[in-house]
Coordinates of C-alpha atoms in Angstrom, one line a residue:
M815 CA 62.0 -0.3 80.3
P816 CA 63.1 2.9 82.1
V817 CA 61.4 5.9 80.6
S818 CA 64.6 7.6 80.0
S819 CA 65.9 4.6 77.5
F820 CA 62.8 5.3 74.8
D821 CA 63.9 7.2 71.6
L822 CA 60.9 8.1 69.5
K823 CA 63.5 8.9 66.7
R824 CA 64.1 5.1 66.6
I825 CA 60.9 4.1 65.6
L826 CA 59.8 6.9 62.9
R827 CA 60.7 6.5 59.5
P828 CA 63.7 8.1 58.1
N829 CA 61.4 10.0 55.5
I830 CA 59.4 11.3 58.3
L831 CA 62.4 12.6 60.6
K832 CA 63.4 14.5 57.3
L833 CA 60.0 15.7 56.4
E834 CA 59.9 19.5 55.6
P835 CA 56.1 20.1 56.3
Y836 CA 53.6 22.1 54.3
R837 CA 53.5 25.6 55.7
C838 CA 49.9 27.1 56.0
A839 CA 48.7 30.6 55.1
R840 CA 47.1 30.4 58.6
D841 CA 50.2 29.5 60.1
D842 CA 51.8 32.8 59.7
Y843 CA 48.6 34.8 60.1
S844 CA 44.9 35.1 60.6
E845 CA 43.7 38.4 60.9
G846 CA 43.7 41.5 58.3
I847 CA 42.7 41.8 55.1
L848 CA 43.6 38.4 54.3
L849 CA 44.9 37.9 50.5
D850 CA 47.7 35.4 51.0
A851 CA 45.5 31.6 50.7
N852 CA 43.6 32.4 47.4
E853 CA 40.1 32.2 49.5
N854 CA 37.0 33.4 48.1
S855 CA 36.8 36.8 49.6
Y856 CA 33.1 37.2 48.8
G857 CA 32.2 34.2 51.4
P858 CA 30.5 31.2 51.0
A859 CA 28.7 31.6 46.8
Y860 CA 25.4 30.3 47.7
Q861 CA 24.9 33.0 50.7
V862 CA 26.1 36.1 48.1
E863 CA 23.2 38.5 47.5
I864 CA 22.9 39.2 43.8
S865 CA 21.6 42.3 42.3
Q866 CA 21.5 45.1 39.3
D867 CA 22.6 48.8 39.7
S868 CA 21.2 51.4 37.7
E869 CA 22.7 50.3 34.6
G870 CA 21.7 46.9 34.6
H871 CA 25.1 45.7 35.9
E872 CA 25.4 42.7 38.0
Q873 CA 26.3 43.5 41.8
L874 CA 27.6 40.9 44.3
Q875 CA 27.3 41.5 48.3
I876 CA 28.3 39.6 51.1
S877 CA 25.0 38.8 53.0
P878 CA 25.3 40.3 56.5
G879 CA 25.1 37.7 59.4
T880 CA 25.5 34.6 57.1
N881 CA 28.9 33.8 57.3
D882 CA 29.5 34.0 61.2
L883 CA 31.9 31.1 60.7
S884 CA 33.8 32.6 58.0
L885 CA 33.5 29.2 55.9
H886 CA 35.0 31.1 53.3
R887 CA 38.5 30.7 55.1
Y888 CA 40.6 28.0 55.7
P889 CA 40.2 26.6 59.6
D890 CA 42.9 26.9 62.1
P891 CA 45.1 23.9 61.4
L892 CA 45.9 23.1 64.8
G893 CA 42.5 23.5 66.3
R894 CA 44.0 25.7 68.9
E895 CA 40.7 26.8 70.7
V896 CA 39.3 23.2 70.7
K897 CA 42.4 21.9 72.5
A898 CA 42.5 24.5 74.9
R899 CA 38.9 23.2 76.0
I900 CA 39.9 19.7 75.8
L901 CA 42.5 20.7 78.4
K902 CA 39.6 21.5 80.9
L903 CA 38.1 18.4 80.1
R904 CA 41.2 16.6 80.8
P905 CA 43.5 18.6 83.1
S906 CA 46.1 15.7 83.6
I907 CA 47.3 16.2 80.0
P908 CA 50.3 18.4 80.5
S909 CA 49.7 21.2 77.0
A910 CA 47.8 21.7 74.1
D911 CA 51.1 20.9 72.7
N912 CA 50.3 17.0 73.5
I913 CA 47.3 16.7 71.7
F914 CA 46.4 16.0 68.2
L915 CA 43.5 16.4 66.3
G916 CA 42.4 14.2 63.4
V917 CA 39.1 13.3 61.1
G918 CA 38.1 10.4 63.5
S919 CA 40.1 8.4 65.3
D920 CA 40.2 6.2 62.4
E921 CA 42.8 9.3 60.9
V922 CA 44.6 9.0 63.6
I923 CA 45.3 5.4 63.8
D924 CA 46.0 6.2 60.3
M925 CA 48.8 8.6 61.0
L926 CA 50.4 6.7 63.8
V927 CA 50.9 3.7 61.2
R928 CA 52.0 6.1 58.3
I929 CA 55.0 7.7 60.4
T930 CA 56.1 4.8 62.4
C931 CA 55.8 1.5 60.0
T932 CA 57.7 1.2 56.9
P933 CA 55.3 -0.5 54.1
G934 CA 56.5 -4.5 53.7
K935 CA 58.8 -4.3 56.7
D936 CA 57.2 -3.4 59.9
A937 CA 54.5 -4.9 62.0
V938 CA 51.8 -3.7 64.5
L939 CA 50.4 -5.8 67.5
V940 CA 46.8 -6.3 67.8
T941 CA 45.0 -8.0 70.8
P942 CA 41.8 -9.6 69.6
P943 CA 39.1 -9.4 69.9
T944 CA 39.7 -5.8 69.4
Y945 CA 38.3 -2.7 66.8
G946 CA 38.7 -3.9 63.2
M947 CA 40.0 -0.6 61.9
Y948 CA 43.5 -1.6 63.5
K949 CA 43.8 -4.7 60.9
V950 CA 42.2 -2.5 58.2
V951 CA 44.9 0.5 58.4
A952 CA 47.7 -2.1 58.7
N953 CA 46.7 -4.0 55.6
V954 CA 45.9 -0.6 53.6
N955 CA 49.9 0.5 54.6
D956 CA 51.3 -2.9 53.6
V957 CA 51.9 -3.5 57.4
N958 CA 51.9 -7.1 59.1
I959 CA 49.6 -7.7 62.2
V960 CA 50.8 -9.8 65.0
K961 CA 48.1 -11.0 67.1
V962 CA 48.3 -11.7 71.1
P963 CA 44.6 -12.9 72.1
L964 CA 43.4 -11.4 75.0
V965 CA 42.3 -13.8 78.0
V966 CA 38.8 -14.7 77.2
D967 CA 38.1 -17.2 80.4
E968 CA 34.9 -16.2 81.8
G969 CA 34.5 -13.1 79.7
V970 CA 37.0 -11.2 81.7
F971 CA 39.1 -9.8 78.3
Q972 CA 42.0 -8.7 80.1
L973 CA 45.6 -9.0 78.5
D974 CA 47.9 -11.8 78.3
V975 CA 50.4 -9.3 79.7
D976 CA 53.6 -12.0 79.4
A977 CA 52.7 -12.5 76.1
V978 CA 52.2 -9.4 74.9
I979 CA 55.6 -8.4 76.4
R980 CA 57.3 -11.6 75.1
T981 CA 56.2 -11.1 71.7
A982 CA 56.9 -7.4 71.1
V983 CA 60.2 -7.6 72.8
A984 CA 60.9 -10.7 70.5
D985 CA 60.3 -9.0 67.0
P986 CA 62.0 -5.5 66.7
S987 CA 59.8 -5.1 63.2
I988 CA 56.6 -4.4 65.8
K989 CA 56.3 -0.6 66.2
I990 CA 52.7 0.0 68.0
I991 CA 51.2 -2.1 70.5
W992 CA 47.3 -1.7 70.0
L993 CA 45.5 -1.6 73.5
C994 CA 41.7 -0.7 73.4
S995 CA 40.4 0.1 76.9
P996 CA 37.5 0.1 77.3
G997 CA 37.6 -2.9 74.5
N998 CA 35.5 -3.0 71.5
P999 CA 33.6 -5.3 71.5
T1000 CA 34.4 -6.4 74.8
G1001 CA 33.5 -3.1 76.8
T1002 CA 36.5 -3.9 79.4
Y1003 CA 38.7 -1.4 80.8
L1004 CA 41.8 -2.7 80.8
R1005 CA 43.6 -2.9 84.5
E1006 CA 46.2 -0.1 85.3
A1007 CA 48.9 -2.6 86.2
D1008 CA 48.9 -4.4 83.3
V1009 CA 49.2 -1.2 81.4
R1010 CA 52.1 -0.1 83.1
R1011 CA 53.7 -3.6 82.8
V1012 CA 53.7 -3.2 79.3
L1013 CA 54.7 0.6 79.4
D1014 CA 57.8 -0.1 81.7
S1015 CA 58.8 -3.3 79.6
P1016 CA 61.7 -3.4 77.3
F1017 CA 59.5 -2.9 74.1
Q1018 CA 60.8 0.0 71.9
G1019 CA 57.5 1.3 70.4
L1020 CA 54.5 2.7 71.0
V1021 CA 51.8 1.9 73.5
V1022 CA 48.5 3.0 71.8
L1023 CA 45.5 3.2 74.3
D1024 CA 42.2 3.7 72.6
E1025 CA 39.8 5.2 74.7
A1026 CA 36.7 5.8 72.6
Y1027 CA 34.7 4.6 75.4
V1028 CA 36.4 5.9 78.6
D1029 CA 33.7 8.1 79.7
F1030 CA 31.4 5.4 80.4
V1031 CA 33.8 3.9 83.0
R1032 CA 32.5 4.1 86.6
P1033 CA 34.8 6.3 88.6
E1034 CA 35.5 3.6 91.1
K1035 CA 36.7 1.3 88.3
G1036 CA 39.1 3.6 86.6
E1037 CA 39.7 6.6 84.9
S1038 CA 41.5 8.0 81.2
Y1039 CA 45.2 6.8 80.9
A1040 CA 45.6 10.5 79.2
R1041 CA 47.1 11.0 82.8
L1042 CA 50.1 8.5 82.4
V1043 CA 51.1 10.9 79.2
A1044 CA 53.4 13.3 81.3
E1045 CA 55.1 9.8 83.0
Y1046 CA 55.7 7.6 80.3
P1047 CA 57.2 9.0 76.9
N1048 CA 56.1 5.7 74.9
I1049 CA 52.4 6.0 75.5
F1050 CA 49.9 7.7 72.9
V1051 CA 46.1 7.8 74.2
M1052 CA 43.1 8.1 71.6
Q1053 CA 40.0 9.7 72.0
T1054 CA 36.7 10.8 70.4
M1055 CA 33.8 12.9 70.1
S1056 CA 31.7 10.3 68.6
K1057 CA 30.4 8.4 71.8
S1058 CA 29.7 10.3 75.2
F1059 CA 29.7 13.3 73.1
G1060 CA 26.8 12.1 70.6
L1061 CA 28.9 13.7 68.0
A1062 CA 29.9 10.8 65.3
G1063 CA 29.0 13.1 62.4
I1064 CA 31.3 15.6 63.2
R1065 CA 34.3 13.3 62.9
L1066 CA 36.9 14.4 65.5
G1067 CA 39.2 12.1 66.7
V1068 CA 41.9 13.2 69.7
G1069 CA 45.5 11.8 70.3
I1070 CA 47.3 12.7 73.3
G1071 CA 50.9 11.9 73.5
S1072 CA 54.4 13.5 73.9
R1073 CA 55.2 17.2 72.1
E1074 CA 57.6 15.3 70.1
L1075 CA 55.3 12.9 68.7
V1076 CA 52.4 15.3 68.2
S1077 CA 54.8 18.0 66.1
Y1078 CA 55.7 14.8 63.8
L1079 CA 51.9 13.7 63.6
N1080 CA 51.4 17.8 62.9
N1081 CA 54.1 17.6 60.2
A1082 CA 52.8 15.0 58.4
K1083 CA 49.2 15.5 58.3
A1084 CA 47.1 17.3 55.9
P1085 CA 47.2 21.0 56.1
Y1086 CA 43.6 21.8 57.1
N1087 CA 42.5 18.3 58.1
V1088 CA 39.8 19.0 60.6
S1089 CA 36.8 21.3 59.0
T1090 CA 35.4 25.0 60.5
L1091 CA 32.3 23.2 60.9
S1092 CA 33.6 19.9 63.1
L1093 CA 35.9 22.6 65.2
S1094 CA 33.4 24.9 66.1
V1095 CA 30.8 22.2 67.0
A1096 CA 33.4 20.7 69.2
K1097 CA 34.0 23.9 70.6
A1098 CA 30.6 24.3 71.9
A1099 CA 30.5 20.7 73.3
L1100 CA 33.6 21.2 75.3
S1101 CA 32.0 24.7 76.9
D1102 CA 31.4 24.5 80.7
D1103 CA 27.5 24.0 79.6
G1104 CA 28.1 21.4 77.1
L1105 CA 30.6 19.2 79.5
A1106 CA 27.8 19.5 82.1
K1107 CA 25.0 18.2 79.3
M1108 CA 27.6 15.2 78.4
R1109 CA 27.8 14.0 81.7
S1110 CA 24.3 14.2 82.3
V1111 CA 23.6 11.9 79.1
M1112 CA 26.1 9.7 79.7
Q1113 CA 24.7 9.1 83.6
G1114 CA 21.7 8.3 81.6
I1115 CA 23.2 5.7 79.7
Q1116 CA 24.9 4.1 82.3
K1117 CA 21.5 3.6 84.3
Q1118 CA 19.7 2.4 81.2
R1119 CA 23.0 -0.2 80.8
D1120 CA 23.1 -1.2 84.4
E1121 CA 19.6 -1.0 86.1
F1122 CA 17.6 -1.9 82.8
L1123 CA 19.3 -3.5 79.8
I1124 CA 21.7 -5.9 81.9
P1125 CA 19.3 -7.6 84.2
E1126 CA 16.5 -7.7 81.6
L1127 CA 18.6 -9.4 79.2
L1128 CA 19.9 -12.0 81.8
G1129 CA 16.0 -12.8 82.3
L1130 CA 15.5 -13.8 78.9
P1131 CA 15.4 -17.4 77.7
H1132 CA 18.7 -18.5 75.6
V1133 CA 20.7 -15.5 77.0
G1134 CA 23.6 -17.2 78.8
A1135 CA 25.6 -14.4 80.0
I1136 CA 26.5 -10.9 79.6
L1137 CA 30.4 -10.8 78.6
G1138 CA 33.0 -8.5 79.5
G1139 CA 33.4 -5.3 82.0
N1140 CA 30.2 -3.4 80.8
D1141 CA 32.5 0.0 80.6
A1142 CA 31.0 1.1 77.7
N1143 CA 27.7 2.4 76.0
F1144 CA 27.1 -1.2 74.9
V1145 CA 26.5 -4.7 76.2
L1146 CA 28.1 -8.2 74.9
C1147 CA 25.4 -10.3 75.1
R1148 CA 25.9 -14.4 74.6
I1149 CA 23.1 -16.5 73.2
C1150 CA 23.0 -20.5 74.1
D1151 CA 21.4 -23.1 73.0
S1152 CA 19.2 -25.0 74.9
S1153 CA 22.1 -26.9 76.4
G1154 CA 23.7 -24.0 77.8
R1155 CA 26.7 -23.8 74.6
A1156 CA 27.3 -20.5 73.1
S1157 CA 25.4 -20.9 69.8
N1158 CA 26.4 -18.8 66.9
E1159 CA 23.4 -20.2 64.7
I1160 CA 20.6 -19.1 67.1
A1161 CA 22.6 -15.4 67.3
K1162 CA 23.1 -15.2 64.0
H1163 CA 19.1 -15.7 63.1
V1164 CA 17.9 -13.5 65.6
Y1165 CA 20.4 -10.7 64.4
S1166 CA 19.2 -11.4 60.6
E1167 CA 15.7 -11.6 61.7
M1168 CA 15.6 -8.4 63.7
A1169 CA 17.5 -6.5 61.1
E1170 CA 15.6 -7.7 58.2
N1171 CA 11.9 -8.0 59.4
R1172 CA 11.6 -5.9 62.9
G1173 CA 13.2 -3.0 62.1
L1174 CA 15.7 -3.3 65.0
V1175 CA 19.7 -3.7 64.0
V1176 CA 22.3 -4.9 66.6
R1177 CA 26.0 -6.1 65.7
Y1178 CA 26.7 -9.8 65.4
R1179 CA 30.2 -10.4 67.0
G1180 CA 30.0 -14.3 66.7
T1181 CA 33.1 -15.0 65.0
D1182 CA 35.5 -12.6 67.1
H1183 CA 37.6 -14.4 69.6
G1184 CA 35.9 -15.6 72.7
C1185 CA 32.7 -14.1 71.4
E1186 CA 30.9 -17.3 70.3
G1187 CA 27.1 -16.7 70.3
C1188 CA 27.5 -12.9 70.9
L1189 CA 25.6 -10.0 70.1
R1190 CA 26.8 -6.4 70.9
I1191 CA 23.9 -4.5 71.8
T1192 CA 24.2 -0.7 72.1
V1193 CA 22.8 1.3 75.1
G1194 CA 19.8 3.1 73.5
T1195 CA 17.0 5.5 75.0
A1196 CA 14.6 4.0 77.6
E1197 CA 12.0 3.3 74.5
E1198 CA 14.7 1.9 72.3
N1199 CA 15.9 -0.5 75.1
A1200 CA 12.4 -1.5 76.0
V1201 CA 12.0 -2.4 72.4
V1202 CA 14.8 -4.3 72.1
I1203 CA 14.0 -6.8 75.2
K1204 CA 10.2 -6.8 73.8
T1205 CA 11.9 -8.2 70.6
L1206 CA 14.3 -10.8 71.9
R1207 CA 11.8 -11.9 74.3
S1208 CA 9.5 -12.9 71.2
L1209 CA 12.0 -14.3 69.1
L1210 CA 14.1 -16.3 71.9
S1211 CA 11.1 -17.6 73.3
A1212 CA 9.8 -19.2 69.8
I1213 CA 13.3 -21.3 70.1
P1214 CA 13.0 -24.7 71.8

């Protein structure tokens, strides 16, 4: 599809195009004596000092230094300081206006569906095996799901590009193509030539790249597709603070796309969706020192993955293969029977025994397309990984 022919307004719901967004108090002013948003000027109540004057009347005072984050004030509705630091992490992003912040990537997924898909009418396309929230969000919003499986032969987990394009072009109800790169549970970085073919196709909807694990990709294999935002108006890239930054608890997702699309997402989102606490932690994590530490930890995880966990797993009985591209902070390990065939029975037994009796929890993925007999194992610390190998060796060695 020629880039010039993509028209975002053609895929947005009519009510979204007409939506008059809620105007936050902090959209107008954020300094001075702020009495415009019905906030509690005394600050967080649990931090207020209560005393009595000489006549026994109760006195309330703001405790100095206890409310440095101004938690009694609503947060910046657009998270501008965090966006400015994201630009340092991903310098190929054109501007802060190309960035959307959500409560985890799950909110970003939900918002994309809500502004594009009419319930009971429209559809999204997924490429299983893939992240389960695409299906959940579609079901919650009464949106149909069209499946075009990945090529799973020999565990490659790459796009069936011709089938994706053919299916998406033939069905005008499809508004979004969800592509997960690196995939979950596949751990495979999608080939750039394939991604570009989908973007260049006649498909008139959005192509969304979910890059939750992109920082774990070795540089020689690829990098974030956020750099394509300046080139393609029909791409939207999702990232997160949960994985490489180790901040799953702050629930901060990042969306990167055209300024026009981001503006519609901002219009439709809740006024103050990301909390002050989350923004503060994210800002620290995205500082120069925070980025250096993240990269150091990420390299340690890559080393544990490539130099310990994978080779040790491959040396265990009943481990038939490590599937996928190993471009994430987990590995997809196939468990086989004595004849070398993938075995859901053995994999599920091992999974249950470890979780219920050995204090070790991994993820059973044997029912996913192309993942028969598979356990998804997160790369832990060196000590945790050693426990994984020791426990699996004990259990698998006892199976004929």
